[in-house]
Amino acid sequence: MSRRILIVEDEAPIREMLSFVMEQHGYQAVEAKDFDSAVSRIAEPYPDMVLLDWMLPGGSGIQLAKKLKSDDFTRNIPIIMLTARGEEEDKIKGLEVGADDYITKPFSPKELMARMRAVFRRVAPTVLDEPLDFDGLKLDPVSHRISVNDNSVDMGPTEFKLLHFFMTHPERVYSREQLLDHVWGTNVYVEDRTVDVHIRRLRKALTEYGFDRLIQTVRGVGYRFSMR
Ligand code: CA
């Protein structure tokens, strides 16, 4: 599934250039030209990253970043701010409200891709197939192995995919439907209840090491992978 990048930028030439660059690099671009359209595009399926211009018609990038970071569903979506030269104050404010990085206009596509990769590597290592480690629970996407202290943990392919998704999207709540879309794919017909079955199996596989506590039920909403 290609990653969705939401581009929030009111200047059409920059927005179109960014869209083009994203698609060239295998990302799916979603465009928003003002505050309100950005808000309406932050819905299912959620973007995997937001490139956020600071001065927007209808509201500021700061307001939008704050809004994203205050909602459980969107708080872990990485944000890269697009700022104009000399807006030091804005950069500081942006990082304070939870933006992950910023890039100063004008920038080259190469520079932007490097920033994006660095942010993805930090927040969502699936892109790079890097091994994941949460408190000793290790998942290696390449060898398809899960281990705790060098003891291998056995689980089915669906539980593996589910755990991989959770480990790359921690601290975010997902509904059963969202999990189906992300883990099973959108074209597969499976009942919501199937998610519960696999969650139960995943927890069971992790119980021996006490890691089942990481797979949390959020009553009335869905599930969350959390260290807290
Ligand atoms: Ca602007």
PDB file of C-alpha atoms and ligand atoms in Angstrom:
ATOM      1  CA  MET A   1       0.000   0.000   0.000  1.00  0.00           C
ATOM      2  CA  SER A   2       1.569   3.291  -0.986  1.00  0.00           C
ATOM      3  CA  ARG A   3       1.837   5.966   1.625  1.00  0.00           C
ATOM      4  CA  ARG A   4      -0.499   8.915   1.531  1.00  0.00           C
ATOM      5  CA  ILE A   5       1.051  12.320   1.920  1.00  0.00           C
ATOM      6  CA  LEU A   6      -1.239  15.247   2.626  1.00  0.00           C
ATOM      7  CA  ILE A   7       0.116  18.466   1.125  1.00  0.00           C
ATOM      8  CA  VAL A   8      -1.321  21.564   2.765  1.00  0.00           C
ATOM      9  CA  GLU A   9      -0.168  24.576   0.766  1.00  0.00           C
ATOM     10  CA  ASP A  10      -2.110  27.520  -0.631  1.00  0.00           C
ATOM     11  CA  GLU A  11       0.354  28.436  -3.359  1.00  0.00           C
ATOM     12  CA  ALA A  12      -0.681  26.337  -6.336  1.00  0.00           C
ATOM     13  CA  PRO A  13       2.734  26.067  -8.053  1.00  0.00           C
ATOM     14  CA  ILE A  14       4.399  24.788  -4.862  1.00  0.00           C
ATOM     15  CA  ARG A  15       1.501  22.445  -4.114  1.00  0.00           C
ATOM     16  CA  GLU A  16       1.564  20.987  -7.617  1.00  0.00           C
ATOM     17  CA  MET A  17       5.327  20.609  -7.556  1.00  0.00           C
ATOM     18  CA  LEU A  18       5.103  18.752  -4.243  1.00  0.00           C
ATOM     19  CA  SER A  19       2.357  16.501  -5.568  1.00  0.00           C
ATOM     20  CA  PHE A  20       4.473  15.682  -8.571  1.00  0.00           C
ATOM     21  CA  VAL A  21       7.534  14.916  -6.448  1.00  0.00           C
ATOM     22  CA  MET A  22       5.490  12.675  -4.123  1.00  0.00           C
ATOM     23  CA  GLU A  23       4.057  10.663  -6.981  1.00  0.00           C
ATOM     24  CA  GLN A  24       7.470  10.368  -8.596  1.00  0.00           C
ATOM     25  CA  HIS A  25       8.688   8.750  -5.389  1.00  0.00           C
ATOM     26  CA  GLY A  26       5.830   6.288  -5.146  1.00  0.00           C
ATOM     27  CA  TYR A  27       3.744   8.185  -2.621  1.00  0.00           C
ATOM     28  CA  GLN A  28       0.113   9.015  -3.046  1.00  0.00           C
ATOM     29  CA  ALA A  29      -0.433  12.782  -2.893  1.00  0.00           C
ATOM     30  CA  VAL A  30      -3.519  14.387  -1.406  1.00  0.00           C
ATOM     31  CA  GLU A  31      -3.796  18.163  -1.759  1.00  0.00           C
ATOM     32  CA  ALA A  32      -5.394  20.826   0.413  1.00  0.00           C
ATOM     33  CA  LYS A  33      -5.266  24.522  -0.404  1.00  0.00           C
ATOM     34  CA  ASP A  34      -6.570  26.022   2.816  1.00  0.00           C
ATOM     35  CA  PHE A  35      -7.233  25.274   6.476  1.00  0.00           C
ATOM     36  CA  ASP A  36     -10.756  23.904   6.070  1.00  0.00           C
ATOM     37  CA  SER A  37      -9.985  21.602   3.183  1.00  0.00           C
ATOM     38  CA  ALA A  38      -6.975  20.297   5.130  1.00  0.00           C
ATOM     39  CA  VAL A  39      -9.223  19.498   8.092  1.00  0.00           C
ATOM     40  CA  SER A  40     -11.703  17.696   5.858  1.00  0.00           C
ATOM     41  CA  ARG A  41      -8.919  15.607   4.306  1.00  0.00           C
ATOM     42  CA  ILE A  42      -7.653  14.436   7.650  1.00  0.00           C
ATOM     43  CA  ALA A  43     -10.069  11.544   7.786  1.00  0.00           C
ATOM     44  CA  GLU A  44     -10.022   7.886   6.913  1.00  0.00           C
ATOM     45  CA  PRO A  45      -7.866   6.712   5.358  1.00  0.00           C
ATOM     46  CA  TYR A  46      -5.541   8.913   7.336  1.00  0.00           C
ATOM     47  CA  PRO A  47      -2.472  10.369   5.670  1.00  0.00           C
ATOM     48  CA  ASP A  48       0.868   8.852   6.674  1.00  0.00           C
ATOM     49  CA  MET A  49       2.471  12.286   6.786  1.00  0.00           C
ATOM     50  CA  VAL A  50       1.444  15.930   6.482  1.00  0.00           C
ATOM     51  CA  LEU A  51       3.529  18.557   4.698  1.00  0.00           C
ATOM     52  CA  LEU A  52       2.213  21.693   6.267  1.00  0.00           C
ATOM     53  CA  ASP A  53       2.582  25.260   5.073  1.00  0.00           C
ATOM     54  CA  TRP A  54       2.560  27.780   7.874  1.00  0.00           C
ATOM     55  CA  MET A  55       0.478  30.644   6.508  1.00  0.00           C
ATOM     56  CA  LEU A  56      -2.838  29.400   5.207  1.00  0.00           C
ATOM     57  CA  PRO A  57      -6.137  30.973   4.259  1.00  0.00           C
ATOM     58  CA  GLY A  58      -8.646  30.216   7.002  1.00  0.00           C
ATOM     59  CA  GLY A  59      -6.204  29.376   9.778  1.00  0.00           C
ATOM     60  CA  SER A  60      -2.559  28.783  10.574  1.00  0.00           C
ATOM     61  CA  GLY A  61      -0.359  25.732  10.303  1.00  0.00           C
ATOM     62  CA  ILE A  62       0.151  25.974  14.062  1.00  0.00           C
ATOM     63  CA  GLN A  63      -3.586  25.618  14.661  1.00  0.00           C
ATOM     64  CA  LEU A  64      -3.735  22.630  12.366  1.00  0.00           C
ATOM     65  CA  ALA A  65      -0.709  20.963  13.993  1.00  0.00           C
ATOM     66  CA  LYS A  66      -2.273  21.519  17.431  1.00  0.00           C
ATOM     67  CA  LYS A  67      -5.544  20.020  16.269  1.00  0.00           C
ATOM     68  CA  LEU A  68      -3.783  16.931  14.880  1.00  0.00           C
ATOM     69  CA  LYS A  69      -1.697  16.414  17.986  1.00  0.00           C
ATOM     70  CA  SER A  70      -4.658  16.709  20.344  1.00  0.00           C
ATOM     71  CA  ASP A  71      -6.644  13.877  18.755  1.00  0.00           C
ATOM     72  CA  ASP A  72      -5.896  10.224  19.548  1.00  0.00           C
ATOM     73  CA  PHE A  73      -6.589   9.206  15.973  1.00  0.00           C
ATOM     74  CA  THR A  74      -4.135  11.655  14.448  1.00  0.00           C
ATOM     75  CA  ARG A  75      -1.524  12.497  17.051  1.00  0.00           C
ATOM     76  CA  ASN A  76       1.107  10.206  15.584  1.00  0.00           C
ATOM     77  CA  ILE A  77       0.804  11.379  12.018  1.00  0.00           C
ATOM     78  CA  PRO A  78       4.173  13.026  11.378  1.00  0.00           C
ATOM     79  CA  ILE A  79       4.188  16.663  10.325  1.00  0.00           C
ATOM     80  CA  ILE A  80       6.876  18.469   8.371  1.00  0.00           C
ATOM     81  CA  MET A  81       6.392  22.228   8.336  1.00  0.00           C
ATOM     82  CA  LEU A  82       7.106  24.243   5.259  1.00  0.00           C
ATOM     83  CA  THR A  83       8.308  27.617   6.470  1.00  0.00           C
ATOM     84  CA  ALA A  84       9.526  30.782   4.811  1.00  0.00           C
ATOM     85  CA  ARG A  85      12.992  32.068   5.463  1.00  0.00           C
ATOM     86  CA  GLY A  86      13.316  34.187   8.577  1.00  0.00           C
ATOM     87  CA  GLU A  87      10.323  32.758  10.407  1.00  0.00           C
ATOM     88  CA  GLU A  88      12.443  31.514  13.324  1.00  0.00           C
ATOM     89  CA  GLU A  89       9.678  32.118  15.815  1.00  0.00           C
ATOM     90  CA  ASP A  90       7.282  29.954  13.811  1.00  0.00           C
ATOM     91  CA  LYS A  91       9.732  27.062  13.626  1.00  0.00           C
ATOM     92  CA  ILE A  92      10.107  27.046  17.379  1.00  0.00           C
ATOM     93  CA  LYS A  93       6.359  27.270  17.902  1.00  0.00           C
ATOM     94  CA  GLY A  94       5.795  24.519  15.375  1.00  0.00           C
ATOM     95  CA  LEU A  95       8.187  22.122  17.063  1.00  0.00           C
ATOM     96  CA  GLU A  96       6.603  23.007  20.394  1.00  0.00           C
ATOM     97  CA  VAL A  97       3.148  22.007  19.211  1.00  0.00           C
ATOM     98  CA  GLY A  98       4.513  18.708  17.973  1.00  0.00           C
ATOM     99  CA  ALA A  99       5.680  19.109  14.372  1.00  0.00           C
ATOM    100  CA  ASP A 100       8.401  16.551  13.667  1.00  0.00           C
ATOM    101  CA  ASP A 101      10.631  18.674  11.497  1.00  0.00           C
ATOM    102  CA  TYR A 102      10.631  21.731   9.273  1.00  0.00           C
ATOM    103  CA  ILE A 103      12.092  22.689   5.947  1.00  0.00           C
ATOM    104  CA  THR A 104      12.713  26.235   4.765  1.00  0.00           C
ATOM    105  CA  LYS A 105      11.435  27.408   1.395  1.00  0.00           C
ATOM    106  CA  PRO A 106      12.773  27.309  -1.223  1.00  0.00           C
ATOM    107  CA  PHE A 107      13.964  23.709  -0.921  1.00  0.00           C
ATOM    108  CA  SER A 108      14.934  21.076  -3.440  1.00  0.00           C
ATOM    109  CA  PRO A 109      12.945  17.851  -3.860  1.00  0.00           C
ATOM    110  CA  LYS A 110      16.080  15.977  -2.852  1.00  0.00           C
ATOM    111  CA  GLU A 111      16.304  17.885   0.406  1.00  0.00           C
ATOM    112  CA  LEU A 112      12.627  17.257   1.133  1.00  0.00           C
ATOM    113  CA  MET A 113      12.866  13.521   0.422  1.00  0.00           C
ATOM    114  CA  ALA A 114      15.838  13.258   2.774  1.00  0.00           C
ATOM    115  CA  ARG A 115      13.834  14.981   5.540  1.00  0.00           C
ATOM    116  CA  MET A 116      10.814  12.805   4.920  1.00  0.00           C
ATOM    117  CA  ARG A 117      12.846   9.625   5.036  1.00  0.00           C
ATOM    118  CA  ALA A 118      14.508  10.712   8.271  1.00  0.00           C
ATOM    119  CA  VAL A 119      11.136  11.416   9.865  1.00  0.00           C
ATOM    120  CA  PHE A 120       9.634   8.139   8.611  1.00  0.00           C
ATOM    121  CA  ARG A 121      12.655   6.252   9.901  1.00  0.00           C
ATOM    122  CA  ARG A 122      12.074   7.787  13.302  1.00  0.00           C
ATOM    123  CA  VAL A 123       8.312   7.376  13.533  1.00  0.00           C
ATOM    124  CA  ALA A 124       7.347   4.595  11.145  1.00  0.00           C
ATOM    125  CA  PRO A 125      10.216   2.289  10.276  1.00  0.00           C
ATOM    126  CA  THR A 126       8.034  -0.001   8.094  1.00  0.00           C
ATOM    127  CA  VAL A 127       8.984   2.017   5.063  1.00  0.00           C
ATOM    128  CA  LEU A 128      12.523   0.823   5.398  1.00  0.00           C
ATOM    129  CA  ASP A 129      11.855  -2.686   6.641  1.00  0.00           C
ATOM    130  CA  GLU A 130      14.014  -1.983   9.643  1.00  0.00           C
ATOM    131  CA  PRO A 131      13.895  -4.302  12.639  1.00  0.00           C
ATOM    132  CA  LEU A 132      11.690  -3.031  15.441  1.00  0.00           C
ATOM    133  CA  ASP A 133      12.329  -3.286  19.140  1.00  0.00           C
ATOM    134  CA  PHE A 134       9.877  -2.332  21.863  1.00  0.00           C
ATOM    135  CA  ASP A 135      11.242  -2.979  25.306  1.00  0.00           C
ATOM    136  CA  GLY A 136      12.829  -6.250  24.170  1.00  0.00           C
ATOM    137  CA  LEU A 137       9.988  -7.374  21.930  1.00  0.00           C
ATOM    138  CA  LYS A 138      11.709  -7.623  18.563  1.00  0.00           C
ATOM    139  CA  LEU A 139      10.222  -7.903  15.113  1.00  0.00           C
ATOM    140  CA  ASP A 140      12.326  -8.373  12.026  1.00  0.00           C
ATOM    141  CA  PRO A 141      10.271  -7.688   8.868  1.00  0.00           C
ATOM    142  CA  VAL A 142      12.904  -9.177   6.580  1.00  0.00           C
ATOM    143  CA  SER A 143      13.334 -12.583   8.217  1.00  0.00           C
ATOM    144  CA  HIS A 144       9.704 -12.485   9.434  1.00  0.00           C
ATOM    145  CA  ARG A 145      10.758 -13.304  12.978  1.00  0.00           C
ATOM    146  CA  ILE A 146       9.549 -12.190  16.347  1.00  0.00           C
ATOM    147  CA  SER A 147      11.645 -12.731  19.426  1.00  0.00           C
ATOM    148  CA  VAL A 148      12.014 -11.834  23.070  1.00  0.00           C
ATOM    149  CA  ASN A 149      15.495 -12.205  24.577  1.00  0.00           C
ATOM    150  CA  ASP A 150      16.509 -14.428  21.657  1.00  0.00           C
ATOM    151  CA  ASN A 151      13.547 -16.740  22.219  1.00  0.00           C
ATOM    152  CA  SER A 152      11.506 -16.917  19.105  1.00  0.00           C
ATOM    153  CA  VAL A 153       7.783 -16.195  19.439  1.00  0.00           C
ATOM    154  CA  ASP A 154       5.492 -18.200  17.197  1.00  0.00           C
ATOM    155  CA  MET A 155       2.421 -16.686  15.614  1.00  0.00           C
ATOM    156  CA  GLY A 156       0.393 -16.945  12.436  1.00  0.00           C
ATOM    157  CA  PRO A 157       0.952 -14.701   9.389  1.00  0.00           C
ATOM    158  CA  THR A 158      -2.046 -12.499  10.189  1.00  0.00           C
ATOM    159  CA  GLU A 159      -0.930 -11.985  13.787  1.00  0.00           C
ATOM    160  CA  PHE A 160       2.526 -11.097  12.458  1.00  0.00           C
ATOM    161  CA  LYS A 161       1.070  -8.495  10.101  1.00  0.00           C
ATOM    162  CA  LEU A 162      -1.115  -7.134  12.844  1.00  0.00           C
ATOM    163  CA  LEU A 163       1.813  -6.831  15.242  1.00  0.00           C
ATOM    164  CA  HIS A 164       3.982  -5.240  12.553  1.00  0.00           C
ATOM    165  CA  PHE A 165       1.288  -2.669  11.906  1.00  0.00           C
ATOM    166  CA  PHE A 166       0.883  -1.965  15.620  1.00  0.00           C
ATOM    167  CA  MET A 167       4.625  -1.624  16.212  1.00  0.00           C
ATOM    168  CA  THR A 168       4.939   0.873  13.391  1.00  0.00           C
ATOM    169  CA  HIS A 169       1.868   2.820  14.510  1.00  0.00           C
ATOM    170  CA  PRO A 170       2.163   2.949  18.280  1.00  0.00           C
ATOM    171  CA  GLU A 171       0.085   5.052  20.643  1.00  0.00           C
ATOM    172  CA  ARG A 172      -2.725   5.476  18.133  1.00  0.00           C
ATOM    173  CA  VAL A 173      -6.222   4.058  18.396  1.00  0.00           C
ATOM    174  CA  TYR A 174      -7.569   2.063  15.457  1.00  0.00           C
ATOM    175  CA  SER A 175     -11.114   0.913  14.912  1.00  0.00           C
ATOM    176  CA  ARG A 176     -11.718  -2.650  13.722  1.00  0.00           C
ATOM    177  CA  GLU A 177     -12.533  -1.298  10.295  1.00  0.00           C
ATOM    178  CA  GLN A 178      -9.295   0.668  10.114  1.00  0.00           C
ATOM    179  CA  LEU A 179      -7.321  -2.392  11.141  1.00  0.00           C
ATOM    180  CA  LEU A 180      -9.050  -4.399   8.438  1.00  0.00           C
ATOM    181  CA  ASP A 181      -8.112  -1.777   5.850  1.00  0.00           C
ATOM    182  CA  HIS A 182      -4.506  -1.532   6.964  1.00  0.00           C
ATOM    183  CA  VAL A 183      -3.731  -5.140   7.752  1.00  0.00           C
ATOM    184  CA  TRP A 184      -6.071  -7.188   5.558  1.00  0.00           C
ATOM    185  CA  GLY A 185      -6.380  -4.648   2.732  1.00  0.00           C
ATOM    186  CA  THR A 186      -9.404  -2.744   1.481  1.00  0.00           C
ATOM    187  CA  ASN A 187     -10.529  -5.270  -1.105  1.00  0.00           C
ATOM    188  CA  VAL A 188     -10.907  -8.158   1.256  1.00  0.00           C
ATOM    189  CA  TYR A 189     -14.266  -9.037   2.702  1.00  0.00           C
ATOM    190  CA  VAL A 190     -13.853  -9.957   6.339  1.00  0.00           C
ATOM    191  CA  GLU A 191     -16.169  -9.342   9.244  1.00  0.00           C
ATOM    192  CA  ASP A 192     -15.184  -6.923  12.006  1.00  0.00           C
ATOM    193  CA  ARG A 193     -15.320  -9.818  14.430  1.00  0.00           C
ATOM    194  CA  THR A 194     -12.365 -11.429  12.647  1.00  0.00           C
ATOM    195  CA  VAL A 195     -10.189  -8.653  14.026  1.00  0.00           C
ATOM    196  CA  ASP A 196     -11.110  -9.637  17.566  1.00  0.00           C
ATOM    197  CA  VAL A 197     -10.219 -13.243  16.866  1.00  0.00           C
ATOM    198  CA  HIS A 198      -6.739 -12.335  15.644  1.00  0.00           C
ATOM    199  CA  ILE A 199      -6.202  -9.831  18.438  1.00  0.00           C
ATOM    200  CA  ARG A 200      -6.959 -12.623  20.887  1.00  0.00           C
ATOM    201  CA  ARG A 201      -4.460 -14.935  19.168  1.00  0.00           C
ATOM    202  CA  LEU A 202      -1.837 -12.213  19.092  1.00  0.00           C
ATOM    203  CA  ARG A 203      -2.256 -11.528  22.798  1.00  0.00           C
ATOM    204  CA  LYS A 204      -2.035 -15.234  23.512  1.00  0.00           C
ATOM    205  CA  ALA A 205       1.229 -15.503  21.583  1.00  0.00           C
ATOM    206  CA  LEU A 206       2.670 -12.632  23.611  1.00  0.00           C
ATOM    207  CA  THR A 207       1.328 -13.631  27.036  1.00  0.00           C
ATOM    208  CA  GLU A 208       4.302 -15.778  28.025  1.00  0.00           C
ATOM    209  CA  TYR A 209       6.509 -12.690  28.000  1.00  0.00           C
ATOM    210  CA  GLY A 210       3.962 -10.315  29.422  1.00  0.00           C
ATOM    211  CA  PHE A 211       3.745  -8.315  26.205  1.00  0.00           C
ATOM    212  CA  ASP A 212       0.033  -8.939  25.750  1.00  0.00           C
ATOM    213  CA  ARG A 213      -0.467  -5.789  27.857  1.00  0.00           C
ATOM    214  CA  LEU A 214       0.793  -3.738  24.880  1.00  0.00           C
ATOM    215  CA  ILE A 215      -2.293  -4.644  22.857  1.00  0.00           C
ATOM    216  CA  GLN A 216      -4.913  -2.537  24.572  1.00  0.00           C
ATOM    217  CA  THR A 217      -8.660  -2.492  24.104  1.00  0.00           C
ATOM    218  CA  VAL A 218     -10.115   0.987  23.869  1.00  0.00           C
ATOM    219  CA  ARG A 219     -13.711   0.514  24.847  1.00  0.00           C
ATOM    220  CA  GLY A 220     -16.192   1.482  22.166  1.00  0.00           C
ATOM    221  CA  VAL A 221     -13.427   2.449  19.734  1.00  0.00           C
ATOM    222  CA  GLY A 222     -11.002  -0.324  18.943  1.00  0.00           C
ATOM    223  CA  TYR A 223      -7.414  -1.209  19.752  1.00  0.00           C
ATOM    224  CA  ARG A 224      -4.165   0.509  20.508  1.00  0.00           C
ATOM    225  CA  PHE A 225      -0.551  -0.613  20.791  1.00  0.00           C
ATOM    226  CA  SER A 226       0.912   1.241  23.715  1.00  0.00           C
ATOM    227  CA  MET A 227       3.824   1.119  26.110  1.00  0.00           C
ATOM    228  CA  ARG A 228       1.896   3.180  28.649  1.00  0.00           C
TER     229      ARG A 228
HETATM  230 CA    CA B   1       1.172  30.019   2.450  1.00  0.00          CA
END
